[in-house]
Amino acid sequence: MTFKPQRGLTEPAADAAIDQACRMLRLPTLRNQFAAISDAADREQLTYRGFLAELLMAECEDRQRRRSERRIKAAGFPREKWLTDFDFSANPGINPAVIHTLAKGDWVKNGHPLCLIGDSGTGKSHLLIALGAAAAMAGYRVKYVLAAKLVNELVEAADELVLNKTIARYGRVDLLCIDELGYMELDKRGADLLFQVLTEREEKASVAIASNESFGGWTKTFTEPRLCAAIVDRLTFNGAIIETGTESYRLAHTRARQAAEPS
């Protein structure tokens, strides 16, 4: 089919045609930014090809941004946390280079696990959410959940005879972020159900956990020794272990602020 340009269109008619065409083709960014990009093209004396490239790149970049926003929302993070907001100087035990390497997402691509271990206030949940957000921005499907909430959901699913469906749903995401693992003791049934989720994902899709207990203390959560050992094995094999320490930088920050305030 030979392209035949329209001739004799007035500027208002051309603008109306562009607006209508963008609506039909579902190009909202091009429709919204066409005038500004057109004016810039005139000032910079872009070629027709250059002008078209600017329009298409603007549409592609905005679509990528919207996809990322949808993945972030679908992940269910309780709050926004980004690596750019993390204060590495407040916790010198955490190696920034290791964290920024993890942010590239190769571990998610390879289906490897990640364990963030440390006391409250040491930044492990911040890093869990921030690395999960980085994975979502990179195009991976991510789901965040509290350990207690996940176990409760699995127990309810088992009672309602939809356990396989629930486990499969958690198995489909590229990265499952489980926060606050170790804050509560699980009965054998709850621990068994959590183990099934981990087994479903083993060596296929990544799991990242944040825990206030070292592995040696996990017997408080998983009271059956064999099951505890199996869960630790699944969460550490080929994985990265980041220890965030025992000194709460939130508490230190509060004390420093109070000390600086006039009495």
Coordinates of C-alpha atoms in Angstrom, one line a residue:
M1 CA 0.0 0.0 0.0
T2 CA 1.5 3.4 -1.1
F3 CA 1.4 6.2 1.4
K4 CA -0.4 9.3 0.1
P5 CA 0.0 12.3 2.4
Q6 CA -2.9 14.5 3.2
R7 CA -2.5 18.0 1.7
G8 CA -4.2 21.2 2.5
L9 CA -4.9 20.5 6.2
T10 CA -5.0 23.5 8.4
E11 CA -3.1 23.5 11.7
P12 CA -6.2 23.0 13.8
A13 CA -7.4 20.3 11.4
A14 CA -4.1 18.5 11.6
D15 CA -4.1 18.7 15.4
A16 CA -7.6 17.3 15.5
A17 CA -6.6 14.5 13.2
I18 CA -3.6 13.6 15.3
D19 CA -5.7 13.7 18.5
Q20 CA -8.3 11.3 16.9
A21 CA -5.7 9.0 15.5
C22 CA -3.8 8.8 18.8
R23 CA -7.1 7.9 20.6
M24 CA -7.9 5.2 18.1
L25 CA -4.4 3.8 18.3
R26 CA -4.2 4.1 22.1
L27 CA -1.2 6.4 22.1
P28 CA -1.9 8.7 25.1
T29 CA 1.6 9.9 25.6
L30 CA 2.0 10.8 21.9
R31 CA -1.3 12.6 22.0
N32 CA -0.4 14.6 25.2
Q33 CA 3.1 15.4 24.2
F34 CA 2.8 15.9 20.4
A35 CA 2.6 19.7 20.5
A36 CA 5.5 20.1 22.9
I37 CA 7.7 17.7 20.9
S38 CA 6.7 19.3 17.6
D39 CA 7.6 22.8 18.9
A40 CA 11.0 21.4 20.1
A41 CA 11.6 19.7 16.8
D42 CA 11.0 23.1 15.0
R43 CA 13.5 24.8 17.3
E44 CA 16.1 22.1 17.0
Q45 CA 15.5 21.6 13.3
L46 CA 15.0 17.9 13.5
T47 CA 14.5 15.8 10.4
Y48 CA 11.2 14.1 9.9
R49 CA 12.8 10.8 11.0
G50 CA 14.3 12.5 14.1
F51 CA 10.9 13.9 14.9
L52 CA 9.2 10.6 14.5
A53 CA 11.9 8.9 16.6
E54 CA 11.3 11.4 19.5
L55 CA 7.6 10.8 19.4
L56 CA 7.9 7.0 19.4
M57 CA 10.6 7.0 22.2
A58 CA 8.4 9.2 24.4
E59 CA 5.5 6.8 24.0
C60 CA 7.7 3.7 24.7
E61 CA 9.3 5.3 27.7
D62 CA 5.9 6.3 29.2
R63 CA 4.5 2.8 28.6
Q64 CA 7.4 1.3 30.3
R65 CA 6.9 3.7 33.3
R66 CA 3.2 2.7 33.5
R67 CA 4.0 -1.0 33.4
S68 CA 6.5 -0.5 36.2
E69 CA 4.0 1.4 38.3
R70 CA 1.5 -1.4 37.8
R71 CA 4.0 -4.1 38.8
I72 CA 4.9 -2.0 41.9
K73 CA 1.2 -1.7 42.8
A74 CA 0.6 -5.4 42.2
A75 CA 3.5 -6.4 44.5
G76 CA 1.5 -5.1 47.5
F77 CA 4.4 -3.3 49.2
P78 CA 3.1 -1.7 52.4
R79 CA 5.1 1.5 51.8
E80 CA 7.6 2.9 49.3
K81 CA 11.2 2.1 49.9
W82 CA 14.0 2.7 47.5
L83 CA 17.7 1.9 47.6
T84 CA 18.4 5.6 47.0
D85 CA 16.8 6.3 50.4
F86 CA 18.9 3.7 52.2
D87 CA 21.5 5.2 54.6
F88 CA 24.5 2.9 54.2
S89 CA 26.5 5.2 56.5
A90 CA 24.2 4.4 59.3
N91 CA 24.8 0.6 58.9
P92 CA 28.5 0.2 57.8
G93 CA 28.2 -3.6 58.1
I94 CA 26.1 -3.7 54.9
N95 CA 28.2 -3.6 51.7
P96 CA 26.7 -1.1 49.2
A97 CA 28.4 -2.9 46.3
V98 CA 26.7 -6.2 47.2
I99 CA 23.3 -4.5 47.5
H100 CA 23.6 -2.6 44.2
T101 CA 24.7 -5.8 42.4
L102 CA 21.5 -7.5 43.8
A103 CA 19.5 -4.6 42.5
K104 CA 20.5 -5.6 38.9
G105 CA 18.2 -8.6 39.3
D106 CA 20.4 -11.5 38.1
W107 CA 19.5 -13.5 41.2
V108 CA 15.8 -13.2 40.3
K109 CA 16.5 -14.2 36.8
N110 CA 18.3 -17.3 38.0
G111 CA 15.7 -18.2 40.6
H112 CA 18.1 -17.8 43.6
P113 CA 17.0 -17.0 47.1
L114 CA 18.0 -14.0 49.3
C115 CA 18.0 -13.9 53.1
L116 CA 18.2 -10.6 55.1
I117 CA 18.9 -11.3 58.7
G118 CA 19.1 -8.8 61.5
D119 CA 17.4 -7.2 64.5
S120 CA 14.6 -4.7 64.3
G121 CA 15.6 -1.3 63.0
T122 CA 18.7 -2.5 61.1
G123 CA 17.2 -1.9 57.6
K124 CA 16.3 -5.5 56.5
S125 CA 12.7 -4.7 55.6
H126 CA 13.8 -1.5 53.8
L127 CA 16.2 -3.6 51.7
L128 CA 13.6 -6.3 51.1
I129 CA 11.1 -3.8 49.8
A130 CA 13.7 -1.8 47.9
L131 CA 15.2 -4.8 46.1
G132 CA 11.7 -6.1 45.4
A133 CA 10.8 -2.7 43.9
A134 CA 14.0 -2.8 41.8
A135 CA 13.0 -6.2 40.5
A136 CA 9.5 -5.0 39.6
M137 CA 11.0 -2.0 37.8
A138 CA 13.2 -4.4 35.8
G139 CA 10.1 -6.2 34.6
Y140 CA 9.8 -9.1 37.1
R141 CA 6.5 -10.0 38.8
V142 CA 6.9 -9.5 42.5
K143 CA 4.7 -10.2 45.5
Y144 CA 5.3 -9.0 49.0
V145 CA 3.6 -10.6 52.0
L146 CA 4.1 -10.8 55.8
A147 CA 5.0 -14.4 56.9
A148 CA 2.1 -14.5 59.3
K149 CA -0.4 -13.3 56.7
L150 CA 0.9 -15.9 54.2
V151 CA 0.6 -18.7 56.6
N152 CA -3.0 -17.6 57.6
E153 CA -4.0 -17.4 54.0
L154 CA -2.6 -20.9 53.3
V155 CA -4.5 -22.4 56.3
E156 CA -7.7 -20.8 55.1
A157 CA -7.1 -22.1 51.6
A158 CA -6.6 -25.6 52.9
D159 CA -9.8 -25.4 54.9
E160 CA -11.7 -24.2 51.9
L161 CA -10.1 -26.9 49.6
V162 CA -8.4 -24.3 47.4
L163 CA -4.8 -24.9 48.6
N164 CA -3.4 -26.0 45.3
K165 CA -4.8 -22.9 43.6
T166 CA -3.3 -20.6 46.3
I167 CA 0.1 -22.3 46.2
A168 CA 0.1 -22.1 42.4
R169 CA -0.7 -18.3 42.5
Y170 CA 2.3 -17.7 44.8
G171 CA 4.3 -20.0 42.5
R172 CA 3.7 -17.8 39.4
V173 CA 5.5 -14.7 40.5
D174 CA 9.1 -14.2 39.7
L175 CA 10.0 -13.0 43.2
L176 CA 8.2 -13.7 46.5
C177 CA 9.2 -11.4 49.3
I178 CA 8.3 -12.7 52.8
D179 CA 8.8 -10.2 55.6
E180 CA 8.9 -10.7 59.4
L181 CA 9.8 -14.4 59.2
G182 CA 10.7 -15.5 62.7
Y183 CA 8.4 -13.1 64.7
M184 CA 6.0 -15.8 65.6
E185 CA 6.0 -19.6 66.3
L186 CA 4.2 -21.6 63.7
D187 CA 2.4 -24.8 64.5
K188 CA 3.2 -27.9 62.4
R189 CA 0.4 -27.4 60.0
G190 CA 1.3 -23.8 59.3
A191 CA 5.0 -24.6 58.9
D192 CA 4.1 -27.5 56.5
L193 CA 2.0 -25.3 54.4
L194 CA 4.8 -22.6 54.1
F195 CA 7.2 -25.4 53.2
Q196 CA 4.9 -26.4 50.3
V197 CA 5.1 -22.8 48.9
L198 CA 8.9 -22.8 49.2
T199 CA 9.1 -26.3 47.6
E200 CA 6.9 -25.1 44.7
R201 CA 9.4 -22.3 44.0
E202 CA 12.6 -24.2 44.7
E203 CA 15.3 -23.6 42.0
K204 CA 12.6 -22.2 39.7
A205 CA 11.7 -18.8 41.1
S206 CA 13.2 -16.5 43.8
V207 CA 12.2 -16.1 47.4
A208 CA 13.5 -13.2 49.5
I209 CA 13.0 -13.2 53.2
A210 CA 13.6 -10.8 56.1
S211 CA 14.0 -12.3 59.5
N212 CA 14.9 -11.0 63.0
E213 CA 16.3 -14.4 63.9
S214 CA 19.6 -16.0 62.8
F215 CA 19.2 -19.4 61.3
G216 CA 20.2 -21.0 64.6
G217 CA 17.1 -19.4 66.2
W218 CA 14.6 -20.6 63.5
T219 CA 13.7 -23.6 65.7
K220 CA 11.6 -21.1 67.6
T221 CA 9.5 -20.6 64.5
F222 CA 9.7 -24.0 63.0
T223 CA 9.7 -26.3 66.0
E224 CA 10.1 -29.5 64.1
P225 CA 13.9 -29.9 63.6
R226 CA 13.8 -31.7 60.3
L227 CA 11.3 -29.3 58.8
C228 CA 13.3 -26.4 60.0
A229 CA 16.5 -27.7 58.4
A230 CA 14.7 -28.3 55.1
I231 CA 13.3 -24.8 55.1
V232 CA 16.7 -23.3 55.8
D233 CA 18.2 -25.4 53.0
R234 CA 15.7 -24.2 50.5
L235 CA 16.2 -20.5 51.5
T236 CA 20.0 -20.6 51.4
F237 CA 21.0 -23.0 48.5
N238 CA 22.7 -20.9 45.9
G239 CA 21.4 -17.8 47.7
A240 CA 22.8 -14.6 49.1
I241 CA 22.7 -13.9 52.9
I242 CA 22.9 -10.3 54.1
E243 CA 23.4 -9.8 57.8
T244 CA 22.1 -6.3 58.8
G245 CA 23.4 -6.6 62.3
T246 CA 22.0 -5.9 65.8
E247 CA 22.3 -2.1 66.2
S248 CA 19.1 -0.3 65.4
Y249 CA 19.9 2.8 63.4
R250 CA 16.3 4.0 63.9
L251 CA 16.9 4.0 67.6
A252 CA 20.3 5.6 67.2
H253 CA 18.8 8.3 65.0
T254 CA 16.1 9.0 67.5
R255 CA 18.6 9.3 70.3
A256 CA 20.8 11.6 68.3
R257 CA 17.9 13.8 67.4
Q258 CA 16.8 14.0 71.1
A259 CA 20.3 14.8 72.2
A260 CA 20.5 17.6 69.7
E261 CA 17.3 19.2 70.8
P262 CA 17.6 22.1 73.2
S263 CA 16.6 21.2 76.8

